[in-house]
Amino acid sequence: DAGITQSPRHKVTETGTPVTLRCHQTENHRYMYWYRQDPGHGLRLIHYSYGVKDTDKGEVSDGYSVSRSKTEDFLLTLESATSSQTSVYFCAQGQGYEQYFGPGTRLTVT
Amino acid sequence: EDQVTQSPEALRLQEGESSSLNCSYTVSGLRGLFWYRQDPGKGPEFLFTLYSAGEEKEKERLKATLTKKESFLHITAPKPEDSATYLCAVQASGNEKLTFGTGTRLTIIP
């Protein structure tokens, strides 16, 4: 798993509630990423971080925010979850040009 | 806009029957092309990075090749444990985002 863990691994939540997903790495890499994976779309970048408190938007960032207060942790927050945010979320860490992925979080918004 | 198209969507092979998976891409200045393997319910597992046309990489029964417009993942004498979805992604120069294809689901029949 490339030294990355994600929590929770599964979550069911209701529309309109806030949700935070956590990504933790043990290898002190500078770059971390959040992707979502949906049938027919492949993996799409939500946000990424290039250091503590340094983040930038990806291609599907609307409705999501991120925070990185420590090198090892990268948090993804859905401020008010919607059914369109039902997906599998993957965190990745960057090593050079390559990205290594965590095990994923399956989120269902009802 | 960067684009990646993978074909076929699904492929069923008999054990030992060699074949190739295709990844066609358009990108504004290729930094790298990446192949991943993904098993059901798991995160993508990194396989190869290719940087320039003519480059080849090998790992066990897999060989990846790259031209200016496409990449092939050749699988030689596959075994049932090679069954997985294979993902291709590109990264443009100066861009942190990976653009993924939707994958080829490979099934090897004993």
mmCIF file with all atom_site columns, N, CA and C in Angstrom, chain A residues 19-86:
data_model
loop_
_atom_site.group_PDB
_atom_site.id
_atom_site.type_symbol
_atom_site.label_atom_id
_atom_site.label_alt_id
_atom_site.label_comp_id
_atom_site.label_asym_id
_atom_site.label_entity_id
_atom_site.label_seq_id
_atom_site.pdbx_PDB_ins_code
_atom_site.Cartn_x
_atom_site.Cartn_y
_atom_site.Cartn_z
_atom_site.occupancy
_atom_site.B_iso_or_equiv
_atom_site.pdbx_formal_charge
_atom_site.auth_seq_id
_atom_site.auth_comp_id
_atom_site.auth_asym_id
_atom_site.auth_atom_id
_atom_site.pdbx_PDB_model_num
ATOM 1   N N  . VAL A 1 19 ? -18.630 15.691 5.806   1.00 0.00 ? 19 VAL A N  1
ATOM 2   C CA . VAL A 1 19 ? -17.874 14.447 5.848   1.00 0.00 ? 19 VAL A CA 1
ATOM 3   C C  . VAL A 1 19 ? -16.389 14.782 5.683   1.00 0.00 ? 19 VAL A C  1
ATOM 4   N N  . THR A 1 20 ? -15.552 14.146 6.490   1.00 0.00 ? 20 THR A N  1
ATOM 5   C CA . THR A 1 20 ? -14.101 14.304 6.338   1.00 0.00 ? 20 THR A CA 1
ATOM 6   C C  . THR A 1 20 ? -13.458 12.951 6.161   1.00 0.00 ? 20 THR A C  1
ATOM 7   N N  . LEU A 1 21 ? -12.655 12.833 5.114   1.00 0.00 ? 21 LEU A N  1
ATOM 8   C CA . LEU A 1 21 ? -11.884 11.630 4.850   1.00 0.00 ? 21 LEU A CA 1
ATOM 9   C C  . LEU A 1 21 ? -10.422 11.928 5.143   1.00 0.00 ? 21 LEU A C  1
ATOM 10  N N  . ARG A 1 22 ? -9.741  10.938 5.706   1.00 0.00 ? 22 ARG A N  1
ATOM 11  C CA . ARG A 1 22 ? -8.355  11.142 6.132   1.00 0.00 ? 22 ARG A CA 1
ATOM 12  C C  . ARG A 1 22 ? -7.411  10.255 5.333   1.00 0.00 ? 22 ARG A C  1
ATOM 13  N N  . CYS A 1 23 ? -6.286  10.834 4.977   1.00 0.00 ? 23 CYS A N  1
ATOM 14  C CA . CYS A 1 23 ? -5.200  10.104 4.328   1.00 0.00 ? 23 CYS A CA 1
ATOM 15  C C  . CYS A 1 23 ? -3.939  10.305 5.165   1.00 0.00 ? 23 CYS A C  1
ATOM 16  N N  . HIS A 1 24 ? -3.276  9.212  5.483   1.00 0.00 ? 24 HIS A N  1
ATOM 17  C CA . HIS A 1 24 ? -2.073  9.268  6.314   1.00 0.00 ? 24 HIS A CA 1
ATOM 18  C C  . HIS A 1 24 ? -0.935  8.539  5.614   1.00 0.00 ? 24 HIS A C  1
ATOM 19  N N  . GLN A 1 25 ? 0.216   9.206  5.523   1.00 0.00 ? 25 GLN A N  1
ATOM 20  C CA . GLN A 1 25 ? 1.386   8.571  4.928   1.00 0.00 ? 25 GLN A CA 1
ATOM 21  C C  . GLN A 1 25 ? 2.495   8.480  5.954   1.00 0.00 ? 25 GLN A C  1
ATOM 22  N N  . THR A 1 26 ? 3.347   7.483  5.776   1.00 0.00 ? 26 THR A N  1
ATOM 23  C CA . THR A 1 26 ? 4.424   7.243  6.739   1.00 0.00 ? 26 THR A CA 1
ATOM 24  C C  . THR A 1 26 ? 5.797   7.548  6.157   1.00 0.00 ? 26 THR A C  1
ATOM 25  N N  . GLU A 1 27 ? 5.863   8.010  4.890   1.00 0.00 ? 27 GLU A N  1
ATOM 26  C CA . GLU A 1 27 ? 7.155   8.119  4.207   1.00 0.00 ? 27 GLU A CA 1
ATOM 27  C C  . GLU A 1 27 ? 7.599   9.553  3.958   1.00 0.00 ? 27 GLU A C  1
ATOM 28  N N  . ASN A 1 28 ? 6.896   10.528 4.527   1.00 0.00 ? 28 ASN A N  1
ATOM 29  C CA . ASN A 1 28 ? 7.358   11.916 4.507   1.00 0.00 ? 28 ASN A CA 1
ATOM 30  C C  . ASN A 1 28 ? 7.445   12.523 3.103   1.00 0.00 ? 28 ASN A C  1
ATOM 31  N N  . HIS A 1 29 ? 6.539   12.108 2.202   1.00 0.00 ? 29 HIS A N  1
ATOM 32  C CA . HIS A 1 29 ? 6.574   12.659 0.850   1.00 0.00 ? 29 HIS A CA 1
ATOM 33  C C  . HIS A 1 29 ? 5.897   14.013 0.808   1.00 0.00 ? 29 HIS A C  1
ATOM 34  N N  . ARG A 1 30 ? 6.432   14.871 -0.055  1.00 0.00 ? 30 ARG A N  1
ATOM 35  C CA . ARG A 1 30 ? 5.936   16.246 -0.145  1.00 0.00 ? 30 ARG A CA 1
ATOM 36  C C  . ARG A 1 30 ? 4.568   16.326 -0.818  1.00 0.00 ? 30 ARG A C  1
ATOM 37  N N  . TYR A 1 31 ? 4.387   15.562 -1.900  1.00 0.00 ? 31 TYR A N  1
ATOM 38  C CA . TYR A 1 31 ? 3.162   15.662 -2.691  1.00 0.00 ? 31 TYR A CA 1
ATOM 39  C C  . TYR A 1 31 ? 2.151   14.604 -2.253  1.00 0.00 ? 31 TYR A C  1
ATOM 40  N N  . MET A 1 32 ? 0.901   15.051 -2.097  1.00 0.00 ? 32 MET A N  1
ATOM 41  C CA . MET A 1 32 ? -0.226  14.144 -1.835  1.00 0.00 ? 32 MET A CA 1
ATOM 42  C C  . MET A 1 32 ? -1.419  14.586 -2.667  1.00 0.00 ? 32 MET A C  1
ATOM 43  N N  . TYR A 1 33 ? -2.272  13.633 -3.000  1.00 0.00 ? 33 TYR A N  1
ATOM 44  C CA . TYR A 1 33 ? -3.365  13.873 -3.951  1.00 0.00 ? 33 TYR A CA 1
ATOM 45  C C  . TYR A 1 33 ? -4.649  13.206 -3.455  1.00 0.00 ? 33 TYR A C  1
ATOM 46  N N  . TRP A 1 34 ? -5.786  13.793 -3.844  1.00 0.00 ? 34 TRP A N  1
ATOM 47  C CA . TRP A 1 34 ? -7.083  13.144 -3.670  1.00 0.00 ? 34 TRP A CA 1
ATOM 48  C C  . TRP A 1 34 ? -7.733  12.994 -5.046  1.00 0.00 ? 34 TRP A C  1
ATOM 49  N N  . TYR A 1 35 ? -8.162  11.748 -5.352  1.00 0.00 ? 35 TYR A N  1
ATOM 50  C CA . TYR A 1 35 ? -8.880  11.434 -6.578  1.00 0.00 ? 35 TYR A CA 1
ATOM 51  C C  . TYR A 1 35 ? -10.225 10.807 -6.220  1.00 0.00 ? 35 TYR A C  1
ATOM 52  N N  . ARG A 1 36 ? -11.157 10.892 -7.156  1.00 0.00 ? 36 ARG A N  1
ATOM 53  C CA . ARG A 1 36 ? -12.373 10.086 -7.072  1.00 0.00 ? 36 ARG A CA 1
ATOM 54  C C  . ARG A 1 36 ? -12.457 9.200  -8.310  1.00 0.00 ? 36 ARG A C  1
ATOM 55  N N  . GLN A 1 37 ? -13.056 8.012  -8.106  1.00 0.00 ? 37 GLN A N  1
ATOM 56  C CA . GLN A 1 37 ? -13.184 7.057  -9.203  1.00 0.00 ? 37 GLN A CA 1
ATOM 57  C C  . GLN A 1 37 ? -14.640 6.698  -9.391  1.00 0.00 ? 37 GLN A C  1
ATOM 58  N N  . ASP A 1 38 ? -15.154 6.922  -10.581 1.00 0.00 ? 38 ASP A N  1
ATOM 59  C CA . ASP A 1 38 ? -16.543 6.641  -10.914 1.00 0.00 ? 38 ASP A CA 1
ATOM 60  C C  . ASP A 1 38 ? -16.599 5.855  -12.210 1.00 0.00 ? 38 ASP A C  1
ATOM 61  N N  . PRO A 1 39 ? -17.564 4.950  -12.318 1.00 0.00 ? 39 PRO A N  1
ATOM 62  C CA . PRO A 1 39 ? -17.701 4.169  -13.567 1.00 0.00 ? 39 PRO A CA 1
ATOM 63  C C  . PRO A 1 39 ? -17.828 5.087  -14.774 1.00 0.00 ? 39 PRO A C  1
ATOM 64  N N  . GLY A 1 40 ? -17.081 4.783  -15.825 1.00 0.00 ? 40 GLY A N  1
ATOM 65  C CA . GLY A 1 40 ? -17.156 5.559  -17.051 1.00 0.00 ? 40 GLY A CA 1
ATOM 66  C C  . GLY A 1 40 ? -16.337 6.825  -17.071 1.00 0.00 ? 40 GLY A C  1
ATOM 67  N N  . HIS A 1 41 ? -15.756 7.188  -15.911 1.00 0.00 ? 41 HIS A N  1
ATOM 68  C CA . HIS A 1 41 ? -14.960 8.424  -15.846 1.00 0.00 ? 41 HIS A CA 1
ATOM 69  C C  . HIS A 1 41 ? -13.498 8.189  -15.529 1.00 0.00 ? 41 HIS A C  1
ATOM 70  N N  . GLY A 1 42 ? -13.166 7.047  -15.054 1.00 0.00 ? 42 GLY A N  1
ATOM 71  C CA . GLY A 1 42 ? -11.800 6.857  -14.610 1.00 0.00 ? 42 GLY A CA 1
ATOM 72  C C  . GLY A 1 42 ? -11.525 7.658  -13.346 1.00 0.00 ? 42 GLY A C  1
ATOM 73  N N  . LEU A 1 43 ? -10.278 7.745  -12.984 1.00 0.00 ? 43 LEU A N  1
ATOM 74  C CA . LEU A 1 43 ? -9.858  8.508  -11.812 1.00 0.00 ? 43 LEU A CA 1
ATOM 75  C C  . LEU A 1 43 ? -9.724  9.984  -12.182 1.00 0.00 ? 43 LEU A C  1
ATOM 76  N N  . ARG A 1 44 ? -10.266 10.861 -11.329 1.00 0.00 ? 44 ARG A N  1
ATOM 77  C CA . ARG A 1 44 ? -10.195 12.297 -11.575 1.00 0.00 ? 44 ARG A CA 1
ATOM 78  C C  . ARG A 1 44 ? -9.657  13.003 -10.340 1.00 0.00 ? 44 ARG A C  1
ATOM 79  N N  . LEU A 1 45 ? -8.752  13.972 -10.567 1.00 0.00 ? 45 LEU A N  1
ATOM 80  C CA . LEU A 1 45 ? -8.090  14.673 -9.482  1.00 0.00 ? 45 LEU A CA 1
ATOM 81  C C  . LEU A 1 45 ? -9.021  15.708 -8.856  1.00 0.00 ? 45 LEU A C  1
ATOM 82  N N  . ILE A 1 46 ? -9.117  15.678 -7.522  1.00 0.00 ? 46 ILE A N  1
ATOM 83  C CA . ILE A 1 46 ? -9.964  16.638 -6.797  1.00 0.00 ? 46 ILE A CA 1
ATOM 84  C C  . ILE A 1 46 ? -9.110  17.816 -6.307  1.00 0.00 ? 46 ILE A C  1
ATOM 85  N N  . HIS A 1 47 ? -8.131  17.510 -5.501  1.00 0.00 ? 47 HIS A N  1
ATOM 86  C CA . HIS A 1 47 ? -7.184  18.504 -4.983  1.00 0.00 ? 47 HIS A CA 1
ATOM 87  C C  . HIS A 1 47 ? -5.841  17.823 -4.790  1.00 0.00 ? 47 HIS A C  1
ATOM 88  N N  . TYR A 1 48 ? -4.794  18.627 -4.710  1.00 0.00 ? 48 TYR A N  1
ATOM 89  C CA . TYR A 1 48 ? -3.514  18.066 -4.348  1.00 0.00 ? 48 TYR A CA 1
ATOM 90  C C  . TYR A 1 48 ? -2.760  19.036 -3.440  1.00 0.00 ? 48 TYR A C  1
ATOM 91  N N  . SER A 1 49 ? -1.707  18.522 -2.802  1.00 0.00 ? 49 SER A N  1
ATOM 92  C CA . SER A 1 49 ? -0.896  19.332 -1.886  1.00 0.00 ? 49 SER A CA 1
ATOM 93  C C  . SER A 1 49 ? 0.570   19.149 -2.222  1.00 0.00 ? 49 SER A C  1
ATOM 94  N N  . TYR A 1 50 ? 1.305   20.256 -2.188  1.00 0.00 ? 50 TYR A N  1
ATOM 95  C CA . TYR A 1 50 ? 2.737   20.184 -2.455  1.00 0.00 ? 50 TYR A CA 1
ATOM 96  C C  . TYR A 1 50 ? 3.555   20.583 -1.232  1.00 0.00 ? 50 TYR A C  1
ATOM 97  N N  . GLY A 1 51 ? 2.919   20.554 -0.062  1.00 0.00 ? 51 GLY A N  1
ATOM 98  C CA . GLY A 1 51 ? 3.607   20.805 1.190   1.00 0.00 ? 51 GLY A CA 1
ATOM 99  C C  . GLY A 1 51 ? 2.603   21.186 2.259   1.00 0.00 ? 51 GLY A C  1
ATOM 100 N N  . VAL A 1 52 ? 3.093   21.321 3.488   1.00 0.00 ? 52 VAL A N  1
ATOM 101 C CA . VAL A 1 52 ? 2.209   21.717 4.589   1.00 0.00 ? 52 VAL A CA 1
ATOM 102 C C  . VAL A 1 52 ? 1.569   23.068 4.280   1.00 0.00 ? 52 VAL A C  1
ATOM 103 N N  . LYS A 1 53 ? 0.264   23.102 4.330   1.00 0.00 ? 53 LYS A N  1
ATOM 104 C CA . LYS A 1 53 ? -0.561  24.284 4.084   1.00 0.00 ? 53 LYS A CA 1
ATOM 105 C C  . LYS A 1 53 ? -0.527  24.765 2.634   1.00 0.00 ? 53 LYS A C  1
ATOM 106 N N  . ASP A 1 54 ? 0.085   23.994 1.731   1.00 0.00 ? 54 ASP A N  1
ATOM 107 C CA . ASP A 1 54 ? 0.138   24.344 0.308   1.00 0.00 ? 54 ASP A CA 1
ATOM 108 C C  . ASP A 1 54 ? -0.723  23.366 -0.480  1.00 0.00 ? 54 ASP A C  1
ATOM 109 N N  . THR A 1 55 ? -1.849  23.866 -1.013  1.00 0.00 ? 55 THR A N  1
ATOM 110 C CA . THR A 1 55 ? -2.764  23.006 -1.751  1.00 0.00 ? 55 THR A CA 1
ATOM 111 C C  . THR A 1 55 ? -3.221  23.704 -3.026  1.00 0.00 ? 55 THR A C  1
ATOM 112 N N  . ASP A 1 56 ? -3.739  22.919 -3.958  1.00 0.00 ? 56 ASP A N  1
ATOM 113 C CA . ASP A 1 56 ? -4.251  23.486 -5.209  1.00 0.00 ? 56 ASP A CA 1
ATOM 114 C C  . ASP A 1 56 ? -5.391  22.607 -5.704  1.00 0.00 ? 56 ASP A C  1
ATOM 115 N N  . LYS A 1 57 ? -6.220  23.201 -6.585  1.00 0.00 ? 57 LYS A N  1
ATOM 116 C CA . LYS A 1 57 ? -7.394  22.512 -7.085  1.00 0.00 ? 57 LYS A CA 1
ATOM 117 C C  . LYS A 1 57 ? -7.045  21.585 -8.243  1.00 0.00 ? 57 LYS A C  1
ATOM 118 N N  . GLY A 1 58 ? -7.835  20.506 -8.349  1.00 0.00 ? 58 GLY A N  1
ATOM 119 C CA . GLY A 1 58 ? -7.778  19.642 -9.503  1.00 0.00 ? 58 GLY A CA 1
ATOM 120 C C  . GLY A 1 58 ? -8.937  19.936 -10.425 1.00 0.00 ? 58 GLY A C  1
ATOM 121 N N  . GLU A 1 59 ? -9.313  18.936 -11.224 1.00 0.00 ? 59 GLU A N  1
ATOM 122 C CA . GLU A 1 59 ? -10.335 19.164 -12.237 1.00 0.00 ? 59 GLU A CA 1
ATOM 123 C C  . GLU A 1 59 ? -11.759 19.061 -11.707 1.00 0.00 ? 59 GLU A C  1
ATOM 124 N N  . VAL A 1 60 ? -11.987 18.451 -10.533 1.00 0.00 ? 60 VAL A N  1
ATOM 125 C CA . VAL A 1 60 ? -13.345 18.274 -10.009 1.00 0.00 ? 60 VAL A CA 1
ATOM 126 C C  . VAL A 1 60 ? -13.399 18.737 -8.558  1.00 0.00 ? 60 VAL A C  1
ATOM 127 N N  . SER A 1 61 ? -12.973 19.958 -8.289  1.00 0.00 ? 61 SER A N  1
ATOM 128 C CA . SER A 1 61 ? -12.813 20.443 -6.919  1.00 0.00 ? 61 SER A CA 1
ATOM 129 C C  . SER A 1 61 ? -14.081 21.047 -6.306  1.00 0.00 ? 61 SER A C  1
ATOM 130 N N  . ASP A 1 62 ? -15.090 21.348 -7.102  1.00 0.00 ? 62 ASP A N  1
ATOM 131 C CA . ASP A 1 62 ? -16.286 21.992 -6.564  1.00 0.00 ? 62 ASP A CA 1
ATOM 132 C C  . ASP A 1 62 ? -16.951 21.111 -5.521  1.00 0.00 ? 62 ASP A C  1
ATOM 133 N N  . GLY A 1 63 ? -17.246 21.692 -4.342  1.00 0.00 ? 63 GLY A N  1
ATOM 134 C CA . GLY A 1 63 ? -17.903 20.956 -3.267  1.00 0.00 ? 63 GLY A CA 1
ATOM 135 C C  . GLY A 1 63 ? -16.942 20.269 -2.323  1.00 0.00 ? 63 GLY A C  1
ATOM 136 N N  . TYR A 1 64 ? -15.650 20.406 -2.580  1.00 0.00 ? 64 TYR A N  1
ATOM 137 C CA . TYR A 1 64 ? -14.628 19.767 -1.759  1.00 0.00 ? 64 TYR A CA 1
ATOM 138 C C  . TYR A 1 64 ? -13.625 20.809 -1.250  1.00 0.00 ? 64 TYR A C  1
ATOM 139 N N  . SER A 1 65 ? -13.115 20.571 -0.046  1.00 0.00 ? 65 SER A N  1
ATOM 140 C CA . SER A 1 65 ? -11.992 21.353 0.455   1.00 0.00 ? 65 SER A CA 1
ATOM 141 C C  . SER A 1 65 ? -10.980 20.393 1.063   1.00 0.00 ? 65 SER A C  1
ATOM 142 N N  . VAL A 1 66 ? -9.737  20.864 1.197   1.00 0.00 ? 66 VAL A N  1
ATOM 143 C CA . VAL A 1 66 ? -8.681  20.022 1.754   1.00 0.00 ? 66 VAL A CA 1
ATOM 144 C C  . VAL A 1 66 ? -7.882  20.821 2.769   1.00 0.00 ? 66 VAL A C  1
ATOM 145 N N  . SER A 1 67 ? -7.182  20.081 3.607   1.00 0.00 ? 67 SER A N  1
ATOM 146 C CA . SER A 1 67 ? -6.256  20.716 4.541   1.00 0.00 ? 67 SER A CA 1
ATOM 147 C C  . SER A 1 67 ? -5.075  19.804 4.785   1.00 0.00 ? 67 SER A C  1
ATOM 148 N N  . ARG A 1 68 ? -3.915  20.444 5.001   1.00 0.00 ? 68 ARG A N  1
ATOM 149 C CA . ARG A 1 68 ? -2.707  19.670 5.293   1.00 0.00 ? 68 ARG A CA 1
ATOM 150 C C  . ARG A 1 68 ? -1.910  20.454 6.328   1.00 0.00 ? 68 ARG A C  1
ATOM 151 N N  . SER A 1 69 ? -2.126  20.130 7.589   1.00 0.00 ? 69 SER A N  1
ATOM 152 C CA . SER A 1 69 ? -1.449  20.807 8.699   1.00 0.00 ? 69 SER A CA 1
ATOM 153 C C  . SER A 1 69 ? -0.170  20.086 9.107   1.00 0.00 ? 69 SER A C  1
ATOM 154 N N  . LYS A 1 70 ? -0.017  18.828 8.694   1.00 0.00 ? 70 LYS A N  1
ATOM 155 C CA . LYS A 1 70 ? 1.192   18.054 8.948   1.00 0.00 ? 70 LYS A CA 1
ATOM 156 C C  . LYS A 1 70 ? 1.575   17.328 7.661   1.00 0.00 ? 70 LYS A C  1
ATOM 157 N N  . THR A 1 71 ? 2.847   17.069 7.490   1.00 0.00 ? 71 THR A N  1
ATOM 158 C CA . THR A 1 71 ? 3.300   16.380 6.278   1.00 0.00 ? 71 THR A CA 1
ATOM 159 C C  . THR A 1 71 ? 2.581   15.067 6.072   1.00 0.00 ? 71 THR A C  1
ATOM 160 N N  . GLU A 1 72 ? 2.328   14.347 7.158   1.00 0.00 ? 72 GLU A N  1
ATOM 161 C CA . GLU A 1 72 ? 1.810   12.988 7.026   1.00 0.00 ? 72 GLU A CA 1
ATOM 162 C C  . GLU A 1 72 ? 0.312   12.890 6.808   1.00 0.00 ? 72 GLU A C  1
ATOM 163 N N  . ASP A 1 73 ? -0.438  13.962 7.027   1.00 0.00 ? 73 ASP A N  1
ATOM 164 C CA . ASP A 1 73 ? -1.901  13.877 6.939   1.00 0.00 ? 73 ASP A CA 1
ATOM 165 C C  . ASP A 1 73 ? -2.471  14.845 5.903   1.00 0.00 ? 73 ASP A C  1
ATOM 166 N N  . PHE A 1 74 ? -3.402  14.341 5.092   1.00 0.00 ? 74 PHE A N  1
ATOM 167 C CA . PHE A 1 74 ? -4.073  15.141 4.074   1.00 0.00 ? 74 PHE A CA 1
ATOM 168 C C  . PHE A 1 74 ? -5.562  14.831 4.185   1.00 0.00 ? 74 PHE A C  1
ATOM 169 N N  . LEU A 1 75 ? -6.348  15.842 4.541   1.00 0.00 ? 75 LEU A N  1
ATOM 170 C CA . LEU A 1 75 ? -7.769  15.649 4.807   1.00 0.00 ? 75 LEU A CA 1
ATOM 171 C C  . LEU A 1 75 ? -8.603  16.190 3.652   1.00 0.00 ? 75 LEU A C  1
ATOM 172 N N  . LEU A 1 76 ? -9.632  15.439 3.298   1.00 0.00 ? 76 LEU A N  1
ATOM 173 C CA . LEU A 1 76 ? -10.600 15.854 2.280   1.00 0.00 ? 76 LEU A CA 1
ATOM 174 C C  . LEU A 1 76 ? -11.945 16.046 2.965   1.00 0.00 ? 76 LEU A C  1
ATOM 175 N N  . THR A 1 77 ? -12.550 17.228 2.807   1.00 0.00 ? 77 THR A N  1
ATOM 176 C CA . THR A 1 77 ? -13.830 17.530 3.451   1.00 0.00 ? 77 THR A CA 1
ATOM 177 C C  . THR A 1 77 ? -14.892 17.842 2.413   1.00 0.00 ? 77 THR A C  1
ATOM 178 N N  . LEU A 1 78 ? -16.031 17.194 2.581   1.00 0.00 ? 78 LEU A N  1
ATOM 179 C CA . LEU A 1 78 ? -17.235 17.530 1.842   1.00 0.00 ? 78 LEU A CA 1
ATOM 180 C C  . LEU A 1 78 ? -18.078 18.353 2.801   1.00 0.00 ? 78 LEU A C  1
ATOM 181 N N  . GLU A 1 79 ? -18.207 19.647 2.539   1.00 0.00 ? 79 GLU A N  1
ATOM 182 C CA . GLU A 1 79 ? -18.854 20.547 3.505   1.00 0.00 ? 79 GLU A CA 1
ATOM 183 C C  . GLU A 1 79 ? -20.326 20.194 3.695   1.00 0.00 ? 79 GLU A C  1
ATOM 184 N N  . SER A 1 80 ? -20.976 19.816 2.603   1.00 0.00 ? 80 SER A N  1
ATOM 185 C CA . SER A 1 80 ? -22.394 19.451 2.626   1.00 0.00 ? 80 SER A CA 1
ATOM 186 C C  . SER A 1 80 ? -22.599 18.394 1.542   1.00 0.00 ? 80 SER A C  1
ATOM 187 N N  . ALA A 1 81 ? -22.550 17.144 1.949   1.00 0.00 ? 81 ALA A N  1
ATOM 188 C CA . ALA A 1 81 ? -22.508 16.052 0.983   1.00 0.00 ? 81 ALA A CA 1
ATOM 189 C C  . ALA A 1 81 ? -23.761 16.007 0.098   1.00 0.00 ? 81 ALA A C  1
ATOM 190 N N  . THR A 1 82 ? -23.552 15.675 -1.169  1.00 0.00 ? 82 THR A N  1
ATOM 191 C CA . THR A 1 82 ? -24.648 15.498 -2.129  1.00 0.00 ? 82 THR A CA 1
ATOM 192 C C  . THR A 1 82 ? -24.562 14.096 -2.735  1.00 0.00 ? 82 THR A C  1
ATOM 193 N N  . SER A 1 83 ? -25.654 13.640 -3.312  1.00 0.00 ? 83 SER A N  1
ATOM 194 C CA . SER A 1 83 ? -25.672 12.289 -3.882  1.00 0.00 ? 83 SER A CA 1
ATOM 195 C C  . SER A 1 83 ? -24.656 12.136 -5.004  1.00 0.00 ? 83 SER A C  1
ATOM 196 N N  . SER A 1 84 ? -24.334 13.236 -5.697  1.00 0.00 ? 84 SER A N  1
ATOM 197 C CA . SER A 1 84 ? -23.359 13.170 -6.785  1.00 0.00 ? 84 SER A CA 1
ATOM 198 C C  . SER A 1 84 ? -21.935 12.936 -6.270  1.00 0.00 ? 84 SER A C  1
ATOM 199 N N  . GLN A 1 85 ? -21.746 13.043 -4.974  1.00 0.00 ? 85 GLN A N  1
ATOM 200 C CA . GLN A 1 85 ? -20.440 12.782 -4.379  1.00 0.00 ? 85 GLN A CA 1
ATOM 201 C C  . GLN A 1 85 ? -20.300 11.338 -3.898  1.00 0.00 ? 85 GLN A C  1
ATOM 202 N N  . THR A 1 86 ? -21.303 10.519 -4.132  1.00 0.00 ? 86 THR A N  1
ATOM 203 C CA . THR A 1 86 ? -21.153 9.079  -3.922  1.00 0.00 ? 86 THR A CA 1
ATOM 204 C C  . THR A 1 86 ? -20.094 8.568  -4.885  1.00 0.00 ? 86 THR A C  1
#
